[in-house]
Each structure stands twice: as C-alpha cells, then as structure tokens.
PDB file of C-alpha atoms in Angstrom:
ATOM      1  CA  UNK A  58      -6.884  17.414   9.600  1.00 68.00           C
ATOM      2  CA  UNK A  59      -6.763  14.110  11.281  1.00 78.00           C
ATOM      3  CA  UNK A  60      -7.348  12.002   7.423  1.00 94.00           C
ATOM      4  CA  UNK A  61      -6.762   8.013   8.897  1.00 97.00           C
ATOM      5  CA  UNK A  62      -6.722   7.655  12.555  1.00 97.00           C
ATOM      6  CA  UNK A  63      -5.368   4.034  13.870  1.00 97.00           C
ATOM      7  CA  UNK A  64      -5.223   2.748  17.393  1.00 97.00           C
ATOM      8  CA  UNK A  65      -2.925   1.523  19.043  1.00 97.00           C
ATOM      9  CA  UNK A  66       0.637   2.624  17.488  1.00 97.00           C
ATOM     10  CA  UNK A  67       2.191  -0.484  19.276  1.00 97.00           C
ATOM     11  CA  UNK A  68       1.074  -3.910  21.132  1.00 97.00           C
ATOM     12  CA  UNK A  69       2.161  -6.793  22.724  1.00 97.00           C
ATOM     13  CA  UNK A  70      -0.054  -9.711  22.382  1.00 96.00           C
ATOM     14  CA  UNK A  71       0.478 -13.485  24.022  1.00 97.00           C
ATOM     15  CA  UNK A  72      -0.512 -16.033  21.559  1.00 97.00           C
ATOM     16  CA  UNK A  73      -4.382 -16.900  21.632  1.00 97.00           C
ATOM     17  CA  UNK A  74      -5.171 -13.710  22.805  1.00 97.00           C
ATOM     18  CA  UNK A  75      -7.576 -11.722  20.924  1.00 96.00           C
ATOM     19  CA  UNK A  76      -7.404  -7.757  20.212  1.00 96.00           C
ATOM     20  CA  UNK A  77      -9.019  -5.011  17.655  1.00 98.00           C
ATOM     21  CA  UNK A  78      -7.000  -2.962  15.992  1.00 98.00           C
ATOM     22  CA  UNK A  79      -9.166   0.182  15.247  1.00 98.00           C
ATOM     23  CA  UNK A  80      -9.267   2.518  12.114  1.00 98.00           C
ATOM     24  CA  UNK A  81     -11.644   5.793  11.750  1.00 98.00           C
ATOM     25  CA  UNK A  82     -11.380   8.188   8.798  1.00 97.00           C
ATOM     26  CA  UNK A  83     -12.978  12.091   8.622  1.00 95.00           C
ATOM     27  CA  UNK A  84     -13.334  12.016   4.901  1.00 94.00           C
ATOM     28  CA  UNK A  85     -16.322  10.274   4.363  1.00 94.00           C
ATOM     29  CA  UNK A  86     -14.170   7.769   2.079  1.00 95.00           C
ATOM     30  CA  UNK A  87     -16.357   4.708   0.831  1.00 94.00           C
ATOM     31  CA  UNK A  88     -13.802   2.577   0.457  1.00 94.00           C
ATOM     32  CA  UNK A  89     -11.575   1.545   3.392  1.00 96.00           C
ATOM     33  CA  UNK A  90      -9.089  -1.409   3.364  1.00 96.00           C
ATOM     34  CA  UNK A  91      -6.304  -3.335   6.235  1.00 98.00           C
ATOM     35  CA  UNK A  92      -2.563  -4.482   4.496  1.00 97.00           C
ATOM     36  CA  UNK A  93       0.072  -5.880   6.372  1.00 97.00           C
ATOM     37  CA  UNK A  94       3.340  -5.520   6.075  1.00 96.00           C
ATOM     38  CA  UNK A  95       6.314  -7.734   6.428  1.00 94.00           C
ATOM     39  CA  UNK A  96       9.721  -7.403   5.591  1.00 86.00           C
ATOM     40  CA  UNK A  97      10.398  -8.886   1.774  1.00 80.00           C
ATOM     41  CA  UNK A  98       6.722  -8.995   1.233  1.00 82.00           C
ATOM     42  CA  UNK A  99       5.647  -5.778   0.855  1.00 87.00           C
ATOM     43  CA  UNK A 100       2.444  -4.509   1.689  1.00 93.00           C
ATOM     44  CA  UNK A 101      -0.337  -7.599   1.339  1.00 94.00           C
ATOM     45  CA  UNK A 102      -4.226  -6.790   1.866  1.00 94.00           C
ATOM     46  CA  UNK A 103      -6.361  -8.527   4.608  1.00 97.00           C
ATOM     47  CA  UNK A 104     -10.007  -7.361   3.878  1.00 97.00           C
ATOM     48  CA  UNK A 105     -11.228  -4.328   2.345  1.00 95.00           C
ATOM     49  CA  UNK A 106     -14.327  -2.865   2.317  1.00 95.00           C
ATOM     50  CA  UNK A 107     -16.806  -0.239  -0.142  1.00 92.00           C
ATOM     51  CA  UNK A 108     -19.222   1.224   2.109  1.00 92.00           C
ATOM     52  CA  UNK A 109     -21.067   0.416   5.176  1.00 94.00           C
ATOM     53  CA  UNK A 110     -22.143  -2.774   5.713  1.00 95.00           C
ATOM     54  CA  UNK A 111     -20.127  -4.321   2.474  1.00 94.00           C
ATOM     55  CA  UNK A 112     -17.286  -5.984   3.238  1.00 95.00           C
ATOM     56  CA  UNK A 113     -14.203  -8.731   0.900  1.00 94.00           C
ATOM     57  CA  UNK A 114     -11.327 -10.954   1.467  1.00 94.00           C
ATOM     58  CA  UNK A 115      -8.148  -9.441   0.536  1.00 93.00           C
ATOM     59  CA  UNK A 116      -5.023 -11.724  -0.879  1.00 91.00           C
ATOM     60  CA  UNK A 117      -4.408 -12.955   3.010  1.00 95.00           C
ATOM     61  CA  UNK A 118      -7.976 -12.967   5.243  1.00 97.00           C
ATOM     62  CA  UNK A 119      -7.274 -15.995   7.484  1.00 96.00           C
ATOM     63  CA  UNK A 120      -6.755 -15.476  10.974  1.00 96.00           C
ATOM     64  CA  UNK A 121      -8.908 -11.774  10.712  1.00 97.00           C
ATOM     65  CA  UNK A 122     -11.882 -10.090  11.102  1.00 97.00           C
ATOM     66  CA  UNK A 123     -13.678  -6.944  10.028  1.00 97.00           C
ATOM     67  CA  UNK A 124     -17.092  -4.713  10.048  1.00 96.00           C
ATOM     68  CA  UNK A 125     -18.070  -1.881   8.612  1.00 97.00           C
ATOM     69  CA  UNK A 126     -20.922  -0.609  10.528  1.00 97.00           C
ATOM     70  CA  UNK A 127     -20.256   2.856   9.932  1.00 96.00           C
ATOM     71  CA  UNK A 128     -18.774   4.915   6.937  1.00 95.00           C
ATOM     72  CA  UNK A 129     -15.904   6.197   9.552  1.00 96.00           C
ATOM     73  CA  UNK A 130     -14.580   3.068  10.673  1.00 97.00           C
ATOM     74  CA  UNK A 131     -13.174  -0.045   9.666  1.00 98.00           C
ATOM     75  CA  UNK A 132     -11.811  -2.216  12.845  1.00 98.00           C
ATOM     76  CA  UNK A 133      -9.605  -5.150  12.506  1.00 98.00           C
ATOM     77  CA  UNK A 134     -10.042  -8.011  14.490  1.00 98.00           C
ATOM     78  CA  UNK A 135      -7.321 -10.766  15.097  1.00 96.00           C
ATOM     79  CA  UNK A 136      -9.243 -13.554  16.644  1.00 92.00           C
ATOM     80  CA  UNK A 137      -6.558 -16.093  18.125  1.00 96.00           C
ATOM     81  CA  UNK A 138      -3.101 -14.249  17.850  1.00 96.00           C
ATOM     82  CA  UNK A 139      -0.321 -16.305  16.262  1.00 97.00           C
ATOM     83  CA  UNK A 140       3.306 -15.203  16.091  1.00 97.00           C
ATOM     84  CA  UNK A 141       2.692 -14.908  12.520  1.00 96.00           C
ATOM     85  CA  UNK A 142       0.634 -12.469  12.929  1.00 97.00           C
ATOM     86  CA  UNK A 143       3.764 -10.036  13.433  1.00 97.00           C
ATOM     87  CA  UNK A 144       3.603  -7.476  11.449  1.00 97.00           C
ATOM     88  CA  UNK A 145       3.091  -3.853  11.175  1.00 97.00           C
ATOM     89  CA  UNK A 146      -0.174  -2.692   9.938  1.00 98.00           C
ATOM     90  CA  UNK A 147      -1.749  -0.161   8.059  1.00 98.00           C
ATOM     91  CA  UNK A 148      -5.534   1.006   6.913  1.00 98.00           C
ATOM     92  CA  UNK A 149      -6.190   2.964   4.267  1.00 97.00           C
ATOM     93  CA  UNK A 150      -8.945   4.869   2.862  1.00 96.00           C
ATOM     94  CA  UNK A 151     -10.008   6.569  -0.643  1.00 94.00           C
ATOM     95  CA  UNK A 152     -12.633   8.665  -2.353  1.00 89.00           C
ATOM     96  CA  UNK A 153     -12.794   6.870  -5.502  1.00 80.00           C
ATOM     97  CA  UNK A 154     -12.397   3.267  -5.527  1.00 79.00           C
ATOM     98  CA  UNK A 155     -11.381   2.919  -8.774  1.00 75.00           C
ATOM     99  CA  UNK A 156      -8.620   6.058  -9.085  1.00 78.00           C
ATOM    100  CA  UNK A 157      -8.181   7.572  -6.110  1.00 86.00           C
ATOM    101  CA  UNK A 158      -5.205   8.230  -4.186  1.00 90.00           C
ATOM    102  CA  UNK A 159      -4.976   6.124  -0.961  1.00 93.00           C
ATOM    103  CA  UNK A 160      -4.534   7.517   2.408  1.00 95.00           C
ATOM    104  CA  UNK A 161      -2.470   5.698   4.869  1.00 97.00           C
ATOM    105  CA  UNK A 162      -2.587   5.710   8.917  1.00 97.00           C
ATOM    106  CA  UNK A 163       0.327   5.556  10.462  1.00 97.00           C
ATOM    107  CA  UNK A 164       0.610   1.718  10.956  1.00 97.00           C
ATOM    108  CA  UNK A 165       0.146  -0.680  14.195  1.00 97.00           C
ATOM    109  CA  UNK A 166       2.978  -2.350  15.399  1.00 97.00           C
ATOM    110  CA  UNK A 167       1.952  -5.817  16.603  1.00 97.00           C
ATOM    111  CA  UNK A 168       4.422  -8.029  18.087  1.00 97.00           C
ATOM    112  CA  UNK A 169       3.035 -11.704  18.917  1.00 97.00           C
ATOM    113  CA  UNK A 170       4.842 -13.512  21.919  1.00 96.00           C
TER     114      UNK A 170
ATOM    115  CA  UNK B  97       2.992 -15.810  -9.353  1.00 71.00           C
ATOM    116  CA  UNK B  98       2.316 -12.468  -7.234  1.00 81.00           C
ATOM    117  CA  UNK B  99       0.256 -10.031  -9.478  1.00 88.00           C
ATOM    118  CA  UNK B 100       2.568  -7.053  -9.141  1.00 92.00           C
ATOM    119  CA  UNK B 101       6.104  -7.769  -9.389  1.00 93.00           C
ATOM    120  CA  UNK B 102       9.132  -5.395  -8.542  1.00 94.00           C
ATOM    121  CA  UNK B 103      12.974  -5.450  -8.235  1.00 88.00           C
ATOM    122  CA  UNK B 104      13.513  -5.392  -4.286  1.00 84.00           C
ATOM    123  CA  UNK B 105      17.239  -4.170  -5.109  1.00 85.00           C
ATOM    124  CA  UNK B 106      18.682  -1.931  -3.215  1.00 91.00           C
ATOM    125  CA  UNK B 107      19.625   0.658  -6.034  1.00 94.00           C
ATOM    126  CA  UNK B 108      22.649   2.464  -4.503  1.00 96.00           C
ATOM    127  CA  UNK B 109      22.783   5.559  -6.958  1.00 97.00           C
ATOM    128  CA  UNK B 110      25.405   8.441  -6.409  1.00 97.00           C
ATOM    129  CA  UNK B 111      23.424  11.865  -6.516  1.00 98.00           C
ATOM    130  CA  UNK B 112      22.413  13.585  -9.561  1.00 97.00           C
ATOM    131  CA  UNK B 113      22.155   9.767 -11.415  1.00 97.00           C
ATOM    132  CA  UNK B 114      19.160   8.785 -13.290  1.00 97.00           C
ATOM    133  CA  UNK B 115      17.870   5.853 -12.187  1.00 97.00           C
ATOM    134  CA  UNK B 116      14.287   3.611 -13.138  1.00 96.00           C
ATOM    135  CA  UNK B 117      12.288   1.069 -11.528  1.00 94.00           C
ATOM    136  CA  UNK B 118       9.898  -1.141 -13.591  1.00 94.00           C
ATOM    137  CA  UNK B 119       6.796  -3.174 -12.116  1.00 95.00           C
ATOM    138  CA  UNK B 120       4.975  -6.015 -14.040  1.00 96.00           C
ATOM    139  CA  UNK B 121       1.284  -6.844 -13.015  1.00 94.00           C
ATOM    140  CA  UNK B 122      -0.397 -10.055 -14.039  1.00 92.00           C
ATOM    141  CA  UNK B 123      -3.872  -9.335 -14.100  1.00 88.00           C
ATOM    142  CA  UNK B 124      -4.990  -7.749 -17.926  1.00 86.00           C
ATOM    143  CA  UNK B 125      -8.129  -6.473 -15.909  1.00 85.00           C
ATOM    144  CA  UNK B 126      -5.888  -3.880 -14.338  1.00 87.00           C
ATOM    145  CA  UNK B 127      -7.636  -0.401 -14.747  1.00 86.00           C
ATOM    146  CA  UNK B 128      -5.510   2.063 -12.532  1.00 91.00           C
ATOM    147  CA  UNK B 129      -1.665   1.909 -11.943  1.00 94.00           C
ATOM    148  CA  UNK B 130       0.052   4.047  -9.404  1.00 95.00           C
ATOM    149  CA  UNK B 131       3.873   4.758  -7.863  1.00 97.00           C
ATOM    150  CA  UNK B 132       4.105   4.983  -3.767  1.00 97.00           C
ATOM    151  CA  UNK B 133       6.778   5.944  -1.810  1.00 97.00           C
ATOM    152  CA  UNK B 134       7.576   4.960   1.543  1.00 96.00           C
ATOM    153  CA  UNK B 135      10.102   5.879   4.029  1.00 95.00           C
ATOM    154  CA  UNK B 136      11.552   3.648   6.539  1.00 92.00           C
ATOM    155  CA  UNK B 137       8.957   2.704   9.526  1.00 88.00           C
ATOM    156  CA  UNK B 138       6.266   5.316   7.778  1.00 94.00           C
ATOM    157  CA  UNK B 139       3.186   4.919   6.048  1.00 96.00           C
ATOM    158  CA  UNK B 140       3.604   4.775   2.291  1.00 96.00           C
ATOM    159  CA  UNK B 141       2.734   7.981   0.617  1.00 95.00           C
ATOM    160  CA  UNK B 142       1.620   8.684  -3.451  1.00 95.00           C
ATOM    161  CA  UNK B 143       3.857   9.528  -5.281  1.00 96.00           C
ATOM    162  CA  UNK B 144       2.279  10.238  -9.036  1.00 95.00           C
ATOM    163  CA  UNK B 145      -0.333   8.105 -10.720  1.00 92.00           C
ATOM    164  CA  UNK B 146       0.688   6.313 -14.009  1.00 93.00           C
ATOM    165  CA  UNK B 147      -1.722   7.010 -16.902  1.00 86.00           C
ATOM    166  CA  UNK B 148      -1.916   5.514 -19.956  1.00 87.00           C
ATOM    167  CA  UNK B 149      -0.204   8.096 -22.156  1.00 86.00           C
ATOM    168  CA  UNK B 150       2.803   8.424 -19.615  1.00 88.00           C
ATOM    169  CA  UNK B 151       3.068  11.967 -17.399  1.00 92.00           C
ATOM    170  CA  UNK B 152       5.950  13.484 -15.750  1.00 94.00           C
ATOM    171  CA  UNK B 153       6.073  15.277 -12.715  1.00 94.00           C
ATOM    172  CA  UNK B 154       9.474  17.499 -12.514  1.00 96.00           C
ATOM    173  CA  UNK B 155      12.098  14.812 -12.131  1.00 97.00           C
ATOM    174  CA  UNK B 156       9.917  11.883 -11.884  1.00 97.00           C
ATOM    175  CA  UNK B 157       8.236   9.871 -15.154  1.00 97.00           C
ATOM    176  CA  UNK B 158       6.122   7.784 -15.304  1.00 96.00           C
ATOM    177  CA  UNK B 159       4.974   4.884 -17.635  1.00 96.00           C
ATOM    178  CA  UNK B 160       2.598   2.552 -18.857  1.00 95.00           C
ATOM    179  CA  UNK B 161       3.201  -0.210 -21.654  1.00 94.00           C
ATOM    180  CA  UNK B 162      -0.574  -2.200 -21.458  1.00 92.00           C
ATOM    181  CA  UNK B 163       0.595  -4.585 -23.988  1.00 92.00           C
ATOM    182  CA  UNK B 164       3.589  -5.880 -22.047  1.00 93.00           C
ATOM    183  CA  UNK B 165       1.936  -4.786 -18.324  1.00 94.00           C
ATOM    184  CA  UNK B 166       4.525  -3.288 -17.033  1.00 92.00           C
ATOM    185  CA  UNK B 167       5.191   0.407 -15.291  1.00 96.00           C
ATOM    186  CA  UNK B 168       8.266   2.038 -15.109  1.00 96.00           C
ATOM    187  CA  UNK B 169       9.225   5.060 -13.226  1.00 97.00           C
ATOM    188  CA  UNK B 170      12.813   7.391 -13.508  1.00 97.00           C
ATOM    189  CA  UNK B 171      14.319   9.589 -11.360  1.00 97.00           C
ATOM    190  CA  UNK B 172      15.944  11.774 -13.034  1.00 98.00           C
ATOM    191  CA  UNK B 173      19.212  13.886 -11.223  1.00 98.00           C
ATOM    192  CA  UNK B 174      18.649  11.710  -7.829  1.00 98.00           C
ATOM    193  CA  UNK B 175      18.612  13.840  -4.791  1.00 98.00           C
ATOM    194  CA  UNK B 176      19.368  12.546  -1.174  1.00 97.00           C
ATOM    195  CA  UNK B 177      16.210  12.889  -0.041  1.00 97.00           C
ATOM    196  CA  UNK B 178      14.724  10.194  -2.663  1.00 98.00           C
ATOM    197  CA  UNK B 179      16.211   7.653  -0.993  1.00 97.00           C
ATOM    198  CA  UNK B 180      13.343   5.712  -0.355  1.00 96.00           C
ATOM    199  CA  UNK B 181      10.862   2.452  -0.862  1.00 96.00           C
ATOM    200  CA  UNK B 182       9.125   2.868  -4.223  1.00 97.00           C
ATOM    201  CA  UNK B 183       6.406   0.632  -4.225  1.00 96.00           C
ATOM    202  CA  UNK B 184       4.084  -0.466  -7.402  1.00 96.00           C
ATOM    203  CA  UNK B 185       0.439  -0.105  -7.234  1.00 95.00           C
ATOM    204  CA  UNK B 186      -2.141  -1.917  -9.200  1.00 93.00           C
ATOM    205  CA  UNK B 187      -6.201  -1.440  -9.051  1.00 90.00           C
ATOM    206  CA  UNK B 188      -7.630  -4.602 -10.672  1.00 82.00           C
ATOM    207  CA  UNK B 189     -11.597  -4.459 -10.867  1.00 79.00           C
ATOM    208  CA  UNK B 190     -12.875  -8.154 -10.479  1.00 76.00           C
ATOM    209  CA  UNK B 191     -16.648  -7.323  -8.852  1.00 77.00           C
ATOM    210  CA  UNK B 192     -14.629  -4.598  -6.772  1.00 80.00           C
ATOM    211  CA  UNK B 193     -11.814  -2.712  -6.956  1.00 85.00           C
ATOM    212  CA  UNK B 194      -8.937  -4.241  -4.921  1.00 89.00           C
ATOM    213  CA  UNK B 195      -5.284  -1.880  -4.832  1.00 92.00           C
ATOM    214  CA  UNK B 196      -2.524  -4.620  -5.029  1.00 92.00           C
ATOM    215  CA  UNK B 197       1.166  -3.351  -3.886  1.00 93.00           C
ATOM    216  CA  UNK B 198       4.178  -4.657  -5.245  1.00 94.00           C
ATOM    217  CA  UNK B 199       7.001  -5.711  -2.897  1.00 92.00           C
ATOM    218  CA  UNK B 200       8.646  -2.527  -3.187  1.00 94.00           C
ATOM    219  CA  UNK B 201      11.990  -1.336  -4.226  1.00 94.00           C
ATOM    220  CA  UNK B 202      14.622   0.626  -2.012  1.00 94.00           C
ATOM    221  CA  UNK B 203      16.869   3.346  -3.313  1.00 96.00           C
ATOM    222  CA  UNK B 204      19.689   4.890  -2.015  1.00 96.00           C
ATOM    223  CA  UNK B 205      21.386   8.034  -3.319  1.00 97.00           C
ATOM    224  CA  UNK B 206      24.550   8.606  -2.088  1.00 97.00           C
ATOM    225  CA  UNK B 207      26.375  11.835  -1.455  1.00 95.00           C
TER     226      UNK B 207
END
C-alpha cells in the first residue's frame, strides 16, 4: 500500500532557484493539501485542493505554487527559493473533506542556501 | 490570534501519570475536531477524532466543550511510548473545508 507518495525526501536549493516538490496518492482521495512545518509553528497549510482542477490558498500561499491536473497528484511548486522557505514539508490527502482522517507522506526536507 | 491554540510545553510526566492537553479554536464555524500525534522527524499520524458527545479510546479521552471551543485530550496511566507531539486539529468549512493544526504539544513520560 503505497497511501501518499512524496518526492524528494531531502534537497538542497541555492536561493532563486526554482524546484517541484511532487505528491501522488493511490486512494482516489478528492481532497489533497501541502503544510509546512517549522519548529514552534507547527504544521501551517500552503494550498489545498478538492478535486481536479479546483484549487485554494491555505493560511501561508506566498512564495508557492500548485495544480491539480489529476485526482493522483498534487505538486508543489516553489518559484524563487528563499531561505525562508526552510522547512520540512508534508502533503496530505483524505476521503472525506469534511471528517476524514488525513493521510500524511513522509515529509520533504528542504534546506535553502 | 492563530485559530487553534495549544500549550507547546514540554509535559515531562513520570509513567503511569495522567496527564491532559487542551486546544482552543477561534473559528465558531468549526465542524470537525481531531487529536494527531507525531513523532520526532515523522509524519503526524491520527490519533482519535473528537466528537461532540466526548469518546474514549482505551487510555485516551477525548473532548469537546462547543460553547467554550476548546478540546481536551487525557492520557490516562502514561506509557513510554506516548511520548510524543500531540497536535490539535480543526476542520472549519468557510466555502471549503480547510484542516487547521495547532502548534502542537510534546510529552515526555519518563521511566
């Protein structure tokens, strides 16, 4: 059962570079979503999205990207990397929108130089 | 004001304590209310979801006070292995349905 796939685990970015930070999902959840997290902050969400081609701002969008051509995947895009931007990652998927239980990848370590 | 608050403590318990966590949210419009748990450098996992009448699932209980919006969940006889992140989770529905997590709090049982 692979359940939240994300890719790459770790990365090293130079500032102004640009990268995509990938997310697929094999149980043809509606609703996928991007958080970052950062020490004493928690977890904080970018964008979300509920189905193909819909996608929202989460409580901290600027500085990101995101699609949702397909029910499976949800990349992230980080346009201009900024050392802020160092963080540790996560997507996460559910069934239900309203109740469901999200699943988590296992994060993306990003480190910006 | 963040719309889910939490004690970051640490809460160093020794084992077999009862401890409890409470969460406040800010946003009345919140429909769904749920406890995570994370350990260190892992994704965050459910723990239980909190519904309205309060549930329990063997040492863990959960509740819900709508009135005051606030969560609470105790451990009851703390084992090592719930040392832990506990993190509050709040589904607001404002057009869509956004999960908002709380900061988190850490726990440590000690032996």
């Amino acid at each position: 059962n692979a359940g939240v796939t994300q890719t790459p685990k770790f990365q090293v970015l130079k500032t102004g570079q640009s990268m995509t930070l990938q997310c697929a999902q094999d149980m043809n959840h509606e609703y996928m979503s991007w958080y970052r997290q950062d020490p004493g902050m928690g977890l904080r969400l970018i964008h979300y999205s509920v189905g193909a081609g819909i996608t929202d701002q989460g409580e901290v969008p600027n500085g990101y990207n995101v699609s949702r051509s397909t029910t499976e995947d949800f990349p992230l895009r980080l346009l201009s990397a900024a050392p802020s931007q160092t963080s540790v990652y996560f997507c996460a998927s559910t069934r239900l929108a309203g109740t469901g239980e999200l699943f988590f990848g296992e994060g993306s370590r990003l480190t910006v130089l | 004001r963040k719309e889910v608050e939490q004690d970051p403590g640490p809460f160093n318990v020794p084992e077999g304590a009862t401890v409890a966590f409470n969460c406040t949210y800010s946003n009345s419009a919140s429909q769904s209310f749920f406890w995570y748990r994370q350990d260190c450098r892992k994704e965050p996992k459910l723990l239980m979801s909190v519904y309205s009448s309060g549930n329990e699932d063997g040492r863990f209980t959960a509740q819900l006070n709508r009135a005051s919006q606030y969560i609470s969940l105790l451990i009851r006889d703390s084992k090592l292995s719930d040392s832990a992140t506990y993190l509050c989770v709040v589904n607001a529905y404002s057009g869509t349905y956004k999960y908002i997590f709380g900061t988190g709090t850490r726990l440590k049982v000690l032996a």
